[in-house]
CSV table of C-alpha atoms in Angstrom, one decimal:
chain,number,residue,atom,x,y,z
A,843,ARG,CA,-40.8,59.0,-67.7
A,844,SER,CA,-40.5,55.5,-69.2
A,845,ARG,CA,-38.0,53.7,-71.3
A,846,ARG,CA,-39.4,52.9,-74.7
A,847,GLY,CA,-37.8,50.8,-77.4
A,848,GLY,CA,-34.8,49.8,-75.3
A,849,THR,CA,-34.1,46.2,-75.9
A,850,GLY,CA,-37.1,44.3,-77.0
A,851,ASP,CA,-38.4,46.2,-79.9
A,852,THR,CA,-37.6,45.1,-83.4
A,853,GLY,CA,-37.6,48.5,-84.9
A,854,GLY,CA,-41.3,49.0,-85.5
A,855,THR,CA,-42.8,51.9,-83.7
A,856,GLY,CA,-41.7,52.4,-80.1
A,857,SER,CA,-43.5,55.6,-79.6
A,858,GLY,CA,-46.7,56.0,-77.6
A,859,MET,CA,-48.9,57.3,-80.4
A,860,ASP,CA,-49.6,54.5,-82.8
A,861,ALA,CA,-52.8,55.8,-84.5
A,862,PRO,CA,-52.9,54.7,-88.1
A,863,SER,CA,-55.2,57.6,-88.7
A,864,ALA,CA,-55.4,60.7,-86.5
A,865,ALA,CA,-59.1,61.1,-87.2
A,866,GLY,CA,-60.1,60.3,-83.6
A,867,LEU,CA,-57.5,62.7,-82.2
A,868,GLY,CA,-57.7,66.4,-82.8
A,869,GLY,CA,-61.5,66.0,-83.3
A,870,ALA,CA,-62.8,67.8,-86.3
A,871,ASP,CA,-60.0,70.3,-86.7
A,872,PRO,CA,-58.0,69.3,-89.8
A,873,GLN,CA,-55.1,71.5,-88.8
A,874,LEU,CA,-54.7,69.7,-85.5
A,875,GLN,CA,-55.2,66.4,-87.2
A,876,ARG,CA,-52.4,67.1,-89.7
A,877,PHE,CA,-50.2,68.3,-86.9
A,878,ILE,CA,-50.7,65.1,-84.9
A,879,GLU,CA,-49.9,63.0,-88.0
A,880,VAL,CA,-46.7,64.9,-88.7
A,881,GLU,CA,-45.6,64.9,-85.1
A,882,THR,CA,-46.3,61.2,-84.7
A,883,GLN,CA,-44.2,60.5,-87.7
A,884,LYS,CA,-41.4,62.6,-86.4
A,885,GLN,CA,-41.5,60.8,-83.1
A,886,ARG,CA,-41.4,57.4,-84.7
A,887,PHE,CA,-38.2,58.6,-86.4
A,888,GLN,CA,-36.7,60.0,-83.2
A,889,GLN,CA,-37.5,56.8,-81.3
A,890,LEU,CA,-35.8,54.6,-83.8
A,891,VAL,CA,-32.7,56.9,-83.9
A,892,HIS,CA,-32.5,56.6,-80.1
A,893,GLN,CA,-32.9,52.8,-80.3
A,894,MET,CA,-30.4,52.3,-83.1
A,895,THR,CA,-27.8,54.6,-81.6
A,896,GLU,CA,-28.0,52.5,-78.4
A,897,LEU,CA,-27.7,49.2,-80.2
A,898,CYS,CA,-25.0,50.4,-82.7
A,899,TRP,CA,-22.9,52.0,-79.9
A,900,GLU,CA,-22.5,48.5,-78.4
A,901,LYS,CA,-21.3,47.1,-81.7
A,902,CYS,CA,-19.2,50.0,-83.1
A,903,MET,CA,-17.7,51.9,-80.2
A,904,ASP,CA,-14.8,50.6,-78.2
A,905,LYS,CA,-13.2,53.4,-76.2
A,906,PRO,CA,-14.6,56.9,-76.7
A,907,GLY,CA,-11.8,58.9,-78.2
A,908,PRO,CA,-11.3,62.6,-79.1
A,909,LYS,CA,-13.4,62.2,-82.3
A,910,LEU,CA,-15.5,59.6,-84.1
A,911,ASP,CA,-13.0,57.9,-86.4
A,912,SER,CA,-14.0,56.9,-89.9
A,913,ARG,CA,-14.0,53.2,-89.1
A,914,ALA,CA,-16.5,53.7,-86.3
A,915,GLU,CA,-18.6,56.1,-88.5
A,916,THR,CA,-18.8,53.4,-91.3
A,917,CYS,CA,-19.8,50.9,-88.7
A,918,PHE,CA,-22.6,53.1,-87.5
A,919,VAL,CA,-23.9,53.6,-91.0
A,920,ASN,CA,-23.7,49.9,-91.8
A,921,CYS,CA,-25.4,49.1,-88.5
A,922,VAL,CA,-28.4,51.3,-89.4
A,923,GLU,CA,-28.7,49.8,-92.8
A,924,ARG,CA,-28.5,46.2,-91.5
A,925,PHE,CA,-30.9,47.0,-88.7
A,926,ILE,CA,-33.5,48.2,-91.2
A,927,ASP,CA,-32.7,45.1,-93.4
A,928,THR,CA,-33.3,42.9,-90.4
A,929,SER,CA,-36.6,44.5,-89.6
A,930,GLN,CA,-37.8,44.1,-93.2
A,931,PHE,CA,-36.5,40.5,-93.4
A,932,ILE,CA,-38.4,39.6,-90.3
A,933,LEU,CA,-41.7,41.2,-91.5
A,934,ASN,CA,-41.3,39.6,-94.9
A,935,ARG,CA,-40.6,36.1,-93.6
A,936,LEU,CA,-43.4,36.4,-91.0
A,937,GLU,CA,-45.8,37.3,-93.8
A,938,GLN,CA,-44.6,34.3,-95.8
A,939,THR,CA,-45.0,31.8,-92.9
A,940,GLN,CA,-48.4,33.2,-92.1
A,941,LYS,CA,-49.5,32.7,-95.7
A,942,SER,CA,-48.3,29.1,-95.9
A,943,LYS,CA,-49.9,28.4,-92.5
A,944,SER,CA,-53.3,29.6,-93.6
A,945,ALA,CA,-53.1,27.7,-96.9
A,946,PHE,CA,-52.3,24.6,-94.8
A,947,SER,CA,-55.2,25.0,-92.4
A,948,GLU,CA,-57.6,25.9,-95.2
A,949,SER,CA,-56.9,22.6,-96.9
A,950,LEU,CA,-57.4,20.8,-93.7
A,951,SER,CA,-60.8,22.3,-92.8
A,952,ASP,CA,-62.5,21.6,-96.1
B,934,MET,CA,-44.2,60.7,-75.9
B,935,GLU,CA,-46.7,59.3,-73.5
B,936,SER,CA,-46.6,61.9,-70.7
B,937,GLY,CA,-46.4,64.8,-73.1
B,938,PHE,CA,-49.9,64.5,-74.6
B,939,GLY,CA,-52.6,66.1,-72.6
B,940,SER,CA,-51.6,65.7,-69.0
B,941,ASP,CA,-50.3,69.2,-68.3
B,942,PHE,CA,-52.5,71.3,-70.5
B,943,GLY,CA,-55.5,71.9,-68.3
B,944,SER,CA,-54.4,74.9,-66.3
B,945,ASP,CA,-52.7,76.7,-69.2
B,946,PHE,CA,-55.6,77.8,-71.2
B,947,GLY,CA,-57.5,80.1,-68.8
B,948,SER,CA,-57.2,83.1,-71.1
B,949,GLY,CA,-57.3,81.1,-74.4
B,950,GLY,CA,-57.5,83.1,-77.6
B,951,GLY,CA,-60.2,85.8,-78.1
B,952,GLY,CA,-63.5,85.3,-76.4
B,953,GLY,CA,-65.8,82.5,-75.5
B,954,GLY,CA,-63.0,80.4,-73.9
B,955,LYS,CA,-62.1,78.7,-77.2
B,956,LEU,CA,-58.8,76.8,-77.2
B,957,ASP,CA,-56.2,78.2,-79.6
B,958,PRO,CA,-54.9,75.3,-81.7
B,959,GLY,CA,-51.7,77.3,-82.4
B,960,LEU,CA,-50.9,77.5,-78.7
B,961,ILE,CA,-51.7,73.8,-78.2
B,962,MET,CA,-49.4,72.9,-81.1
B,963,GLU,CA,-46.5,75.0,-79.7
B,964,GLN,CA,-46.9,73.5,-76.2
B,965,VAL,CA,-47.0,70.0,-77.6
B,966,LYS,CA,-43.8,70.7,-79.6
B,967,VAL,CA,-42.0,71.9,-76.5
B,968,GLN,CA,-43.2,68.8,-74.6
B,969,ILE,CA,-41.9,66.5,-77.3
B,970,ALA,CA,-38.6,68.3,-77.5
B,971,VAL,CA,-38.2,68.0,-73.7
B,972,ALA,CA,-39.1,64.3,-73.8
B,973,ASN,CA,-36.5,63.7,-76.6
B,974,ALA,CA,-33.8,65.5,-74.7
B,975,GLN,CA,-34.6,63.4,-71.6
B,976,GLU,CA,-34.5,60.2,-73.6
B,977,LEU,CA,-31.1,61.2,-75.1
B,978,LEU,CA,-29.6,62.1,-71.7
B,979,GLN,CA,-30.9,58.9,-70.1
B,980,ARG,CA,-29.3,56.6,-72.7
B,981,MET,CA,-26.1,58.7,-72.9
B,982,THR,CA,-25.7,58.4,-69.1
B,983,ASP,CA,-26.2,54.7,-69.3
B,984,LYS,CA,-23.7,54.2,-72.0
B,985,CYS,CA,-21.0,56.5,-70.6
B,986,PHE,CA,-21.3,55.1,-67.1
B,987,ARG,CA,-20.7,51.6,-68.6
B,988,LYS,CA,-17.7,52.8,-70.6
B,989,CYS,CA,-16.0,55.0,-68.1
B,990,ILE,CA,-16.7,53.8,-64.6
B,991,GLY,CA,-14.9,50.6,-63.6
B,992,LYS,CA,-15.1,49.8,-59.9
B,993,PRO,CA,-17.0,52.7,-58.4
B,994,GLY,CA,-14.8,54.6,-56.0
B,995,GLY,CA,-15.6,57.3,-53.5
B,996,ALA,CA,-15.7,60.0,-56.1
B,997,LEU,CA,-15.3,60.5,-59.9
B,998,ASP,CA,-11.6,60.9,-60.5
B,999,ASN,CA,-10.1,63.0,-63.2
B,1000,SER,CA,-9.7,60.3,-65.8
B,1001,GLU,CA,-13.3,59.2,-65.3
B,1002,GLN,CA,-14.5,62.8,-65.8
B,1003,LYS,CA,-12.4,63.2,-68.9
B,1004,CYS,CA,-13.8,59.9,-70.2
B,1005,ILE,CA,-17.4,60.9,-69.5
B,1006,ALA,CA,-16.9,64.2,-71.3
B,1007,MET,CA,-15.4,62.6,-74.4
B,1008,CYS,CA,-18.1,59.9,-74.3
B,1009,MET,CA,-20.8,62.5,-74.3
B,1010,ASP,CA,-19.4,64.1,-77.4
B,1011,ARG,CA,-18.9,60.8,-79.1
B,1012,TYR,CA,-22.5,59.8,-78.2
B,1013,MET,CA,-23.8,62.9,-79.8
B,1014,ASP,CA,-21.6,62.3,-82.9
B,1015,SER,CA,-23.0,58.8,-83.1
B,1016,TRP,CA,-26.6,59.9,-82.7
B,1017,ASN,CA,-26.2,62.4,-85.5
B,1018,THR,CA,-24.5,59.8,-87.7
B,1019,VAL,CA,-27.4,57.4,-87.1
B,1020,SER,CA,-29.9,60.1,-87.7
B,1021,ARG,CA,-28.4,61.0,-91.1
B,1022,ALA,CA,-28.0,57.3,-92.1
B,1023,TYR,CA,-31.6,56.5,-91.2
B,1024,ASN,CA,-32.8,59.6,-93.0
B,1025,SER,CA,-30.9,58.6,-96.2
B,1026,ARG,CA,-32.3,55.1,-96.0
B,1027,LEU,CA,-35.8,56.4,-95.7
B,1028,GLN,CA,-35.4,58.7,-98.7
B,1029,ARG,CA,-33.9,55.9,-100.7
B,1030,GLU,CA,-36.9,53.7,-99.8
B,1031,ARG,CA,-39.3,56.4,-100.8
B,1032,ALA,CA,-37.5,56.9,-104.1
B,1033,ASN,CA,-37.8,53.2,-104.9
B,1034,MET,CA,-41.6,53.0,-104.3
């Protein structure tokens, strides 16, 4: 048992199986290969739901009441959207700064 | 999940499917699905316990009093509601992203 995707992850993967292709796993059996791909995908989804629920609970839930009121529900939905936005923003900006860095170092090394 | 893949399978396939000791992929897949479901349930319980302990237990006393127990019960239900809300919202977002590609 280990705690994955608790505080540090920025919404990327979080699950143990990160294989971009399942070719190495499941060997030559295409059925197993497909199964592994599908289950890995499902697990990524589950892990992110766990992580976002934990984060958004802190932001959206005061005192647990007899039901989830509409204000809290809206907050959760917004929270999910903004979390994905944040994740995308970080990736995009990182990509941009990497590009400008390599352009810079290329002009230096000539 | 990490511990679910491959560690416990060894002893389960003595009889396998048919002859020649071949591993039945269907059986493997079913067992893996079960392991995954168990791991997810554990994850959920662990986080729920953490959150509800924080919300409901102030200064820890000698036992859980009635108000604490009621709080924990409500908290569990609200955590499940939250989890489902997040799951739906995330799913919608993914579908929207796919539609935009």
